Coordinates of C-alpha atoms in Angstrom, one line a residue:
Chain A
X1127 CA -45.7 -28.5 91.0
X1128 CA -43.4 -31.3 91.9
X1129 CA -42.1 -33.1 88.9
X1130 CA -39.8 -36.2 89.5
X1131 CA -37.9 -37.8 87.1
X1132 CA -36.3 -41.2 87.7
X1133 CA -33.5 -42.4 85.9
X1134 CA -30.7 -40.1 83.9
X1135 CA -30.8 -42.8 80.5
X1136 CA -31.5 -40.9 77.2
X1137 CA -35.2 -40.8 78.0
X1138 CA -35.2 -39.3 81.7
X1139 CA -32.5 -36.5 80.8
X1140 CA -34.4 -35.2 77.8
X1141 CA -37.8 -34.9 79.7
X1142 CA -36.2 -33.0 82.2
X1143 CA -34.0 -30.7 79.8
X1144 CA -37.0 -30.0 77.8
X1145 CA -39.1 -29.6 80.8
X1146 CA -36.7 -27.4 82.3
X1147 CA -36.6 -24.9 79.7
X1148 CA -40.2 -24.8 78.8
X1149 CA -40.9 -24.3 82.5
X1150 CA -38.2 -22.1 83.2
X1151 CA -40.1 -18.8 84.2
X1152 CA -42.5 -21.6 86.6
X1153 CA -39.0 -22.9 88.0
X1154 CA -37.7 -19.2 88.0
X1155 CA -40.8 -17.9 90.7
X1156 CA -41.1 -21.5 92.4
X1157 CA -44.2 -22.6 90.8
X1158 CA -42.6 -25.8 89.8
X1159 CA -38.8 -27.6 90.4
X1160 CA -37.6 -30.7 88.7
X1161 CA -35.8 -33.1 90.5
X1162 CA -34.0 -36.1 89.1
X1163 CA -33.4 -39.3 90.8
X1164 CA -30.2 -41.4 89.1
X1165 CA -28.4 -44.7 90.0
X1166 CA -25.3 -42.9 88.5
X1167 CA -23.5 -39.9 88.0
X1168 CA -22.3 -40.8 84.5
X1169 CA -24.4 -41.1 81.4
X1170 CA -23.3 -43.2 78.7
X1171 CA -23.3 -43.0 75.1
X1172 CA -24.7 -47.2 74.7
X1173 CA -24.9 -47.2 70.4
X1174 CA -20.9 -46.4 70.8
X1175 CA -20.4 -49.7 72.1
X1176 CA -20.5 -51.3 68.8
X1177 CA -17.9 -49.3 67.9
X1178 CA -15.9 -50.1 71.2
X1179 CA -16.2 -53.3 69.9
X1180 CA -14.5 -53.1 66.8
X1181 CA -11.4 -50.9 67.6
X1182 CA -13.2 -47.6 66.1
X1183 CA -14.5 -46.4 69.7
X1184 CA -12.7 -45.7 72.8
X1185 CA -14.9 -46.8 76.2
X1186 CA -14.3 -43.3 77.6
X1187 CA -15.6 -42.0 74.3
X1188 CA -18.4 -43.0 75.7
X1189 CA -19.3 -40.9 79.1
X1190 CA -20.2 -37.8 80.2
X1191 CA -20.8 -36.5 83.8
X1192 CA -24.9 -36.4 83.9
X1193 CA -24.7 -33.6 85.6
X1194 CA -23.3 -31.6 83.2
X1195 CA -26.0 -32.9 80.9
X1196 CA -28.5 -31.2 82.7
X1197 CA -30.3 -27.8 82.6
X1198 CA -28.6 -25.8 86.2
X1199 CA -32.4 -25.6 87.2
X1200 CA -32.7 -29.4 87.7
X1201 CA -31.7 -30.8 90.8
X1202 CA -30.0 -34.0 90.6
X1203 CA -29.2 -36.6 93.2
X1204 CA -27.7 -40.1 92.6
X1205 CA -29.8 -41.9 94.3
X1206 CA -31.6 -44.6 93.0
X1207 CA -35.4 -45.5 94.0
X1208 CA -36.3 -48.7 95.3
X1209 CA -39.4 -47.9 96.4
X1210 CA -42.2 -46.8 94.4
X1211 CA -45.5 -45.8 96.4
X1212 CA -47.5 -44.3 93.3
X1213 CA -51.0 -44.1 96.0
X1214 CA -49.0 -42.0 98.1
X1215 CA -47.4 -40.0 95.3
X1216 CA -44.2 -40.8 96.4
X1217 CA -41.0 -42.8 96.5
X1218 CA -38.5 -44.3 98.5
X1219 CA -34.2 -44.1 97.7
X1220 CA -31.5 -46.1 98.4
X1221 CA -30.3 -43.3 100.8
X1222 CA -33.5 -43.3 102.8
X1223 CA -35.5 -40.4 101.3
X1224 CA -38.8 -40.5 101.2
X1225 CA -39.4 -37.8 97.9
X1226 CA -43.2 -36.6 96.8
X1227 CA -44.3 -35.6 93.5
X1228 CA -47.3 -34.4 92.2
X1229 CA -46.0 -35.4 88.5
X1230 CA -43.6 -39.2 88.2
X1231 CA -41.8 -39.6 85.1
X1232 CA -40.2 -43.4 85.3
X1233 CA -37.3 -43.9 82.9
X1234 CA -35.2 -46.9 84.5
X1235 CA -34.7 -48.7 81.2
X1236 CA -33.6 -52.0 81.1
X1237 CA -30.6 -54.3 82.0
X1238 CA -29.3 -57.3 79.9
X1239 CA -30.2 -60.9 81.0
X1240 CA -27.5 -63.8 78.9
X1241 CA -28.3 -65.8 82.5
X1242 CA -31.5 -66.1 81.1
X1243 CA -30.2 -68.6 78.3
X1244 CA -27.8 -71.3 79.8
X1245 CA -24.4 -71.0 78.9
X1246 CA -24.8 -68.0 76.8
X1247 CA -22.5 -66.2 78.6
X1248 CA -19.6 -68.2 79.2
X1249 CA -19.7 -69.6 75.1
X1250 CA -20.6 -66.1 73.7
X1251 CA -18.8 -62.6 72.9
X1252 CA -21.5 -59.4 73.0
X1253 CA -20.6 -55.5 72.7
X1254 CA -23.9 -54.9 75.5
X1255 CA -21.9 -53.7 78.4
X1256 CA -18.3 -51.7 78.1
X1257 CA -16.4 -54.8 79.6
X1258 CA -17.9 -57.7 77.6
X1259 CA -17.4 -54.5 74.3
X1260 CA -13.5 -54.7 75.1
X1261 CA -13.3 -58.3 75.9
X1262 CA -15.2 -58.9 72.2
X1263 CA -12.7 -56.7 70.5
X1264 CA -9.8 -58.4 71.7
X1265 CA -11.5 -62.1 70.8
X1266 CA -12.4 -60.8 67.3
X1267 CA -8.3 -59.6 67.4
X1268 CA -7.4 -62.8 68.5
X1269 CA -9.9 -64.7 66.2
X1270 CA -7.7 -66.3 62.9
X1271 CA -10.6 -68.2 61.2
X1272 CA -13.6 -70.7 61.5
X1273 CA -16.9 -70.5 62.3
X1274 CA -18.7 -67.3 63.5
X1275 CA -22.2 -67.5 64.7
X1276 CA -24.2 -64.9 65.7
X1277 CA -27.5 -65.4 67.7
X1278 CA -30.2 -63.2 68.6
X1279 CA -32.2 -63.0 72.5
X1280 CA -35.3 -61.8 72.8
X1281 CA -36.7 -59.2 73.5
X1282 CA -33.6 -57.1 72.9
X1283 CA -32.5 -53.6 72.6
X1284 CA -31.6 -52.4 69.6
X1285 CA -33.5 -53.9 67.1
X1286 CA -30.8 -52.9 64.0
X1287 CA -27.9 -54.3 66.1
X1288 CA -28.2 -58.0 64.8
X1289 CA -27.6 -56.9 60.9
X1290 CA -25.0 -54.1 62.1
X1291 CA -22.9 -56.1 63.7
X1292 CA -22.6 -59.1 60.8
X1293 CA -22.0 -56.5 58.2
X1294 CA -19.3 -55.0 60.4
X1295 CA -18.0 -58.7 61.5
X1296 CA -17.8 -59.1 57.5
X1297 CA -16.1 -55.9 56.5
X1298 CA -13.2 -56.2 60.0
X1299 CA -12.5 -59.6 58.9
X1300 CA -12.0 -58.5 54.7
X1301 CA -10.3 -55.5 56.1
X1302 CA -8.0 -58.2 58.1
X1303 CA -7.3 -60.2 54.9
X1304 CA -8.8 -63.6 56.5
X1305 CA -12.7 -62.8 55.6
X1306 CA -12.2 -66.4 53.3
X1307 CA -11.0 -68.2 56.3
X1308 CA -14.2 -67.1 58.3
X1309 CA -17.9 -68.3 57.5
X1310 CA -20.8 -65.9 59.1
X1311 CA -23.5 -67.5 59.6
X1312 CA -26.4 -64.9 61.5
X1313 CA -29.6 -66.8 63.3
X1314 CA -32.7 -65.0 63.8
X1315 CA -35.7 -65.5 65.7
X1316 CA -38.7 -65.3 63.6
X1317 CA -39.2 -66.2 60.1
X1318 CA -37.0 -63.1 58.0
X1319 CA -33.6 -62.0 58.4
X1320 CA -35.1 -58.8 60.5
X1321 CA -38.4 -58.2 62.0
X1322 CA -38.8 -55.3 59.6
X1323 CA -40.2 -56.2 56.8
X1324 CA -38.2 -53.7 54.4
X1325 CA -34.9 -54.5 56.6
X1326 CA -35.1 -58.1 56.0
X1327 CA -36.0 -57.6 52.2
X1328 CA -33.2 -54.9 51.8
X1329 CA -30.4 -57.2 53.8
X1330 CA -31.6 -60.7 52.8
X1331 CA -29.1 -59.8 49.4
X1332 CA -26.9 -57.8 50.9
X1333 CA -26.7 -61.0 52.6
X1334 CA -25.7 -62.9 49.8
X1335 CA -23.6 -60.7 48.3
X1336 CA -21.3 -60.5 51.2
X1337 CA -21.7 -64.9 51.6
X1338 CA -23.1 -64.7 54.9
X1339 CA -25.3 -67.8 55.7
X1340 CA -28.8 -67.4 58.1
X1341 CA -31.1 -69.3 59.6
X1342 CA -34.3 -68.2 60.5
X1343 CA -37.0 -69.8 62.7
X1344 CA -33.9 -69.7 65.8
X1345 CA -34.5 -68.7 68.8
X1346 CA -31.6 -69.4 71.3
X1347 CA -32.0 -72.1 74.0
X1348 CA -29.0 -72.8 75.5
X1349 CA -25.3 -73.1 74.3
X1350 CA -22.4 -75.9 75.2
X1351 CA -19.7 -74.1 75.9
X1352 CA -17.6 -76.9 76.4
X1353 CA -18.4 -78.6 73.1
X1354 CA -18.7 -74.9 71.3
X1355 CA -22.7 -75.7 70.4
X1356 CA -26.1 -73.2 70.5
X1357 CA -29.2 -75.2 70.5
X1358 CA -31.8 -73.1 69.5
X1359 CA -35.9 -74.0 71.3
X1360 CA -37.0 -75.2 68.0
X1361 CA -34.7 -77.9 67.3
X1362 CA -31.9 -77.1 65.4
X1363 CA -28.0 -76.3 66.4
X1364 CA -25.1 -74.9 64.8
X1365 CA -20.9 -75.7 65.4
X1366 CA -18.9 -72.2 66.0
X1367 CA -15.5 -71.2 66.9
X1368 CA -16.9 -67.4 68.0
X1369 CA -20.5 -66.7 69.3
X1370 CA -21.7 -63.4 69.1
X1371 CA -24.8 -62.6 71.0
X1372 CA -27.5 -60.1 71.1
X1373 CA -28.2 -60.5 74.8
X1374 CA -32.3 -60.8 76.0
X1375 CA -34.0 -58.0 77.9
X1376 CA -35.8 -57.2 80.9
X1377 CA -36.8 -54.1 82.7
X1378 CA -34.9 -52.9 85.5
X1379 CA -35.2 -55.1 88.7
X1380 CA -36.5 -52.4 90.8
X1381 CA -39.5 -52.4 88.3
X1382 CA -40.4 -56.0 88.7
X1383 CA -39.9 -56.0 93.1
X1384 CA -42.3 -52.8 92.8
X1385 CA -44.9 -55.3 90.8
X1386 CA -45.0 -52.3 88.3
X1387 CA -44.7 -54.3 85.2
X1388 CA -44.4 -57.6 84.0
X1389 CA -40.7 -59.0 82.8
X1390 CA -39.9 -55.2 84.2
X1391 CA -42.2 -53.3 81.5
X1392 CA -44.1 -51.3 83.0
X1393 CA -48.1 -50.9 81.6
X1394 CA -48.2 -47.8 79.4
X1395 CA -50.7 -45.8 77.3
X1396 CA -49.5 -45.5 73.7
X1397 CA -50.4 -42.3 72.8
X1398 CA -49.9 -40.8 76.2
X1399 CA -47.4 -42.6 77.1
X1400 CA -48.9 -42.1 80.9
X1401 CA -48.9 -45.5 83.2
X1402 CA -51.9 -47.4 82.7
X1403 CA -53.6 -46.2 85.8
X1404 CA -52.5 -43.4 86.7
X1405 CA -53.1 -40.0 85.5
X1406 CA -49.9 -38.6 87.0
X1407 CA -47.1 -41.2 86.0
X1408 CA -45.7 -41.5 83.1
X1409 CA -43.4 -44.0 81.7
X1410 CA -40.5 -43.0 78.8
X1411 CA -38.2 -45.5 76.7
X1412 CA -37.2 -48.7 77.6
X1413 CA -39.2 -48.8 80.3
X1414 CA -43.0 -49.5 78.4
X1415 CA -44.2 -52.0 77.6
X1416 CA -45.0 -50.5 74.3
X1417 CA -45.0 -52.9 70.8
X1418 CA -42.2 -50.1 69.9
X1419 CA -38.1 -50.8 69.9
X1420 CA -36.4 -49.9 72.8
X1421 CA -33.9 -47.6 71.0
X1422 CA -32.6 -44.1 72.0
X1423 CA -34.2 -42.9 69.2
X1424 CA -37.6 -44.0 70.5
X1425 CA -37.1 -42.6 74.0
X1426 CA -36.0 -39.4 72.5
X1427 CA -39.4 -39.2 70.7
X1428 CA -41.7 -40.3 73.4
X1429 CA -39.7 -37.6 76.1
X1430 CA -40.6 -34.9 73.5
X1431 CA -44.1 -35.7 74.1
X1432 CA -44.2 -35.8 77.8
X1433 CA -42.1 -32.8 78.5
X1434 CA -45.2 -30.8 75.8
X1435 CA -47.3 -32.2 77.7
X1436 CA -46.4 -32.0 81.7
X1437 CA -45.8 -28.2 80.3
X1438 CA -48.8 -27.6 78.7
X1439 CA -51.2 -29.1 81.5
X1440 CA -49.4 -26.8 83.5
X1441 CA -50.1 -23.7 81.4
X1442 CA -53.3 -24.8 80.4
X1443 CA -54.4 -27.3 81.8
X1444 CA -54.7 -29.9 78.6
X1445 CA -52.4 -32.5 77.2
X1446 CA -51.1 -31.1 73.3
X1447 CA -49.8 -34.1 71.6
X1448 CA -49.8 -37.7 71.2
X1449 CA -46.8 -40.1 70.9
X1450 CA -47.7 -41.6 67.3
X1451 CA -45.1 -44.4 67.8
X1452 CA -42.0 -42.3 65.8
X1453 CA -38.5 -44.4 65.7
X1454 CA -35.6 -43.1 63.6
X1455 CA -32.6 -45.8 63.7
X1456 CA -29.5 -45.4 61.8
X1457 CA -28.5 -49.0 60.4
X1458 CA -24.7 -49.3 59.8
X1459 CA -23.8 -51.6 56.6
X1460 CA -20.3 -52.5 57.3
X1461 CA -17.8 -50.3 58.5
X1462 CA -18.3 -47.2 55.4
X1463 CA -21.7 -47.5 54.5
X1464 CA -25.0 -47.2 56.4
X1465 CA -28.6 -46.1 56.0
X1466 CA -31.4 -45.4 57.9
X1467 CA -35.3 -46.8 59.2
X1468 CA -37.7 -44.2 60.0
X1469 CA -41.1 -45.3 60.3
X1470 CA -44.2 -45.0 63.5
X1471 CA -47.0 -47.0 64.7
X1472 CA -49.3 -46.3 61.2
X1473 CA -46.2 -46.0 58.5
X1474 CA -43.3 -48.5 57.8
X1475 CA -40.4 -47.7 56.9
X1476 CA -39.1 -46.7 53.0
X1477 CA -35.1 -48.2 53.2
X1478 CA -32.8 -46.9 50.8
X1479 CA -29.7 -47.8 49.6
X1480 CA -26.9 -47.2 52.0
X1481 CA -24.3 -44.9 51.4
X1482 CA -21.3 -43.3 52.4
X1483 CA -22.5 -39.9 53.8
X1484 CA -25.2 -41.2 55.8
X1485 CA -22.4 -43.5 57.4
X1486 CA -20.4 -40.2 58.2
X1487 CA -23.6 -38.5 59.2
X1488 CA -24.1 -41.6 61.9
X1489 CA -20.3 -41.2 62.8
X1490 CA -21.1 -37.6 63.4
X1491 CA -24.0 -37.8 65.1
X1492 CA -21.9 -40.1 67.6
X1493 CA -20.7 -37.0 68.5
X1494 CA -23.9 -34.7 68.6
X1495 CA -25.8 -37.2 70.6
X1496 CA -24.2 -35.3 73.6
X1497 CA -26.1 -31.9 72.1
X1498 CA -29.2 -33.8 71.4
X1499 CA -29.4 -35.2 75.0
X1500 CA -29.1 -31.7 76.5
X1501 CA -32.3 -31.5 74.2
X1502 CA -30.9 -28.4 71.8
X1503 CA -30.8 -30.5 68.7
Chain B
X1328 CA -57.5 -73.8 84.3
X1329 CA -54.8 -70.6 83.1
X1330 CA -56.4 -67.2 81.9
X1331 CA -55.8 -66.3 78.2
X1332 CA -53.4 -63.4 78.1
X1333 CA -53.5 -60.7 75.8
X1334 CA -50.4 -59.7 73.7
X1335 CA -51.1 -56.2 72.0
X1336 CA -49.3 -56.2 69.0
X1337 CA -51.4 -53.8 66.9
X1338 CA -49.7 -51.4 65.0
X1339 CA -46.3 -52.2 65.0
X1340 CA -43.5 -52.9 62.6
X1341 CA -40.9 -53.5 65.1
X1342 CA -40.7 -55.3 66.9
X1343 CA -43.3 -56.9 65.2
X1344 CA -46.0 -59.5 66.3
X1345 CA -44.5 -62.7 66.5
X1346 CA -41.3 -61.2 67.9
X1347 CA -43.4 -59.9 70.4
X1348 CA -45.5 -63.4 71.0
X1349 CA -42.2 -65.1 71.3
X1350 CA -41.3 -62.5 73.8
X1351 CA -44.5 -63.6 76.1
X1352 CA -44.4 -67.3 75.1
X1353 CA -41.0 -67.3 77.1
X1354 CA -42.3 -66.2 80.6
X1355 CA -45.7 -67.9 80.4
X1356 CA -46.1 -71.0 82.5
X1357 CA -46.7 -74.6 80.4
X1358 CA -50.4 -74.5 80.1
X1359 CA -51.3 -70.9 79.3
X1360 CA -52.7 -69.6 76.5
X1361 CA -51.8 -66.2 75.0
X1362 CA -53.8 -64.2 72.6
X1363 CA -52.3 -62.1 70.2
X1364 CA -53.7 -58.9 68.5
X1365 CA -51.9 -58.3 65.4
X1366 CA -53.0 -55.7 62.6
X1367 CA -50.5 -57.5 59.9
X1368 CA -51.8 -59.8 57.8
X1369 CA -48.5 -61.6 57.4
X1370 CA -49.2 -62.9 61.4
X1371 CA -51.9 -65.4 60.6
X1372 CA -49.3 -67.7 58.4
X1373 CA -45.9 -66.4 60.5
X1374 CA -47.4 -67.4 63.9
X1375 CA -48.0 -71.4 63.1
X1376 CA -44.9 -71.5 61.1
X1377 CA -43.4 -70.6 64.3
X1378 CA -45.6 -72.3 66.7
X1379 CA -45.7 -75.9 64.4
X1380 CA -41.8 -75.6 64.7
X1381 CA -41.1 -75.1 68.3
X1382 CA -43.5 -77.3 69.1
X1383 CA -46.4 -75.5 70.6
X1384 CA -50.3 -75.7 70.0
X1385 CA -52.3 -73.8 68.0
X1386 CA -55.9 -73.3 69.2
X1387 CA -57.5 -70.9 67.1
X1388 CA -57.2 -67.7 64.9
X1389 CA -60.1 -65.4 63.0
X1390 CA -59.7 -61.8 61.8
X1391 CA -62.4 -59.2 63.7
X1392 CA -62.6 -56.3 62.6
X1393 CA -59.2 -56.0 60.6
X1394 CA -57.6 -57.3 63.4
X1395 CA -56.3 -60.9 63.7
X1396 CA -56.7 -63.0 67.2
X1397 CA -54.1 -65.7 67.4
X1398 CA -54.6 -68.1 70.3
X1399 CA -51.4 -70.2 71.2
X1400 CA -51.1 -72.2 74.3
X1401 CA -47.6 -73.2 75.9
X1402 CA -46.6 -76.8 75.4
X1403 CA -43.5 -76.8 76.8

């Protein structure tokens, strides 16, 4: 048994960690070998780069060789795909390869698009990438007062990142002393503060509290650079000395030139979380086009349920579990507080107050991510 | 004339059905209509809020089986 995984994100390494130990007596007499397929040999840490930028992170923090994230058993190449020949149970790599599979996990994730929106990325500061994290930072350092507007693309990654970061822009200006010198004002797309129902009730006086101003009903059209101006599709505009941005999505390109998926999302059974189409692909993370947020949190839970079940088909012949649409984000209030969402496709989440430890528990788990990505934790 | 396109967004709190119909509405082509499956209530008066005030066009919207269909076409 042939099992293929390509792409070494958060999704792709635990399927094949958890894979690898479950199968490791099939591995051990040859009955099955894991490969994976990566466009790099680093793996990195993305949630840190909020942290990156505001001073509290480090971008080499952030890495770890992805090699020595993976179980010895796998065999790991960097090599990325560009051709995906799912009739022929195969694929083609940069190199030249031609690699079959009897089992395809796809885990390319997805890449950040400002171009998308014109001007975006020459008026705006993000924290999506390590470079534009650094170069933010050192605008926010630079940054003496005025008007700070924050604007949401869609889709995006991340789903908690739009309130995280205004609650930390709030708490590293107070902690700067020139928080009165600086109005916040957050846009959002639809018509709350977060898509979340409980988020946007919970934050909407938090909000308040803190005096930051939001508009809802925005949805980012293009920004003047020149003049300092985001126009948003439905009309409306707002003035700012700083734009911070929560870049659109798409898949990866290598998605969209294979015609796999739409926008780069990639068809994908809910439950199974198997390509629709084919019995032996299955899709993790970023990459579905699953109603779910494309979080680490949800990848880790979905490549639980494929691992059990690429196992368990091999020991007995029958799929075990179903994905049930699990997503656990922490949500960071400010630079000492956070709180968490934890909800699935049936049950929303129940927010409580934010405090202290859970912020510390998030600040440690910055740490353990590295253990829980080897799929121990 | 386009073909109505389904936008799935049963069962979700996030990101949510109109975050998802926006999501669609930006890589459909003027013209197209998309049809969104929502399970949340809240979707039959968030949807027109959204569509009266970016301009686009309503066409029709009924609850089957405890599960609203929104059509929207594209306007612009």
């Amino acid at each position: 048994m042939r099992i293929l995984v390509v792409g070494g994100g958060t999704g792709g390494t635990i399927v094949a960690n958890n894979l690898a130990r479950r199968l490791a007596g099939e591995i051990r007499s040859k009955k099955a070998q894991i490969t994976m397929l990566s466009a790099s040999d680093q793996h990195m840490y993305q949630p840190g780069l909020l942290y990156v930028a505001f001073g509290q992170m480090m971008p080499d923090e952030l890495y770890r060789d992805q090699k020595s994230l993976l179980e010895a058993s796998i065999e790991f190449h960097v090599d990325p795909v560009e051709r995906f020949e799912l009739d022929q149970n195969q694929v083609r790599t940069h190199s030249g390869k031609t690699i079959p599979y009897d089992v395809l996990v796809i885990a390319t994730g997805s890449r950040i698009v400002p171009e998308e929106v014109p001007g975006l990325a020459e008026g705006g500061e993000t924290f999506y990438t390590e470079e534009a994290a650094v170069k933010m930072f050192k605008a926010l350092r630079a940054f003496e007062g005025g008007n700070v507007g924050i604007v949401v693309g869609v889709p995006h990654k991340c789903p908690i990142a739009p309130v995280e970061v205004t609650f930390s822009l709030h708490d590293y200006f107070k902690t700067r002393g020139i928080r009165d010198k600086v109005h916040i004002k957050y846009h959002y797309p639809i018509n709350r503060i977060h898509t979340i129902e409980n988020v946007a009730i919970w934050a909407k006086p938090e909000f308040d509290r803190i005096g930051v101003e939001y508009e809802t009903l925005f949805n980012v059209d293009e920004v003047d650079a020149k003049n300092k101006v985001v126009k948003s599709m439905e009309g409306t505009e707002y003035a700012y000395d700083l734009l911070i941005y929560i870049p659109p999505h798409r898949g990866m390109e290598v998605i969209e030139q294979n015609k796999l998926g739409e926008g780069g999302w990639i068809p994908t059974d809910r439950s199974q979380l198997k390509m629709q189409g084919y019995d032996n692909v299955y899709v993790v993370g970023d990459t579905t086009n699953l109603p779910v947020s494309k979080t680490g949190s949800a990848a880790h839970f979905e490549a639980e349920v494929i691992a059990e079940n690429i196992a368990s088909n091999i020991k007995i012949g029958s799929a075990v579990r179903d994905y049930d649409g699990k997503v656990y984000c922490f949500i960071e209030a400010g630079h000492d507080r956070a709180t968490y969402a934890m909800f699935n496709y049936e049950n929303p989440p129940d927010l409580k107050p934010p405090n202290q430890p859970m912020h510390w528990f998030k600040m440690s788990y910055n740490k353990m991510y590295w253990t829980s990505v080897r799929g121990l934790l | 004339m386009s073909e109505t396109k389904i936008v799935d967004a049963r069962n979700t709190f996030c990101p949510g059905p109109l975050m998802e119909l926006i999501q669609y509405m930006k890589r459909a082509e003027v013209g197209d209509t998309l049809e969104l499956l929502s399970t949340d209530n809240g979707t039959v008066n968030d949807v027109p809020e959204w569509v009266n005030k970016v301009g686009h066009e309503m066409v029709s919207s009924e609850k089957i089986e405890e599960v609203w269909h929104i059509k929207v076409r594209k306007t612009k």
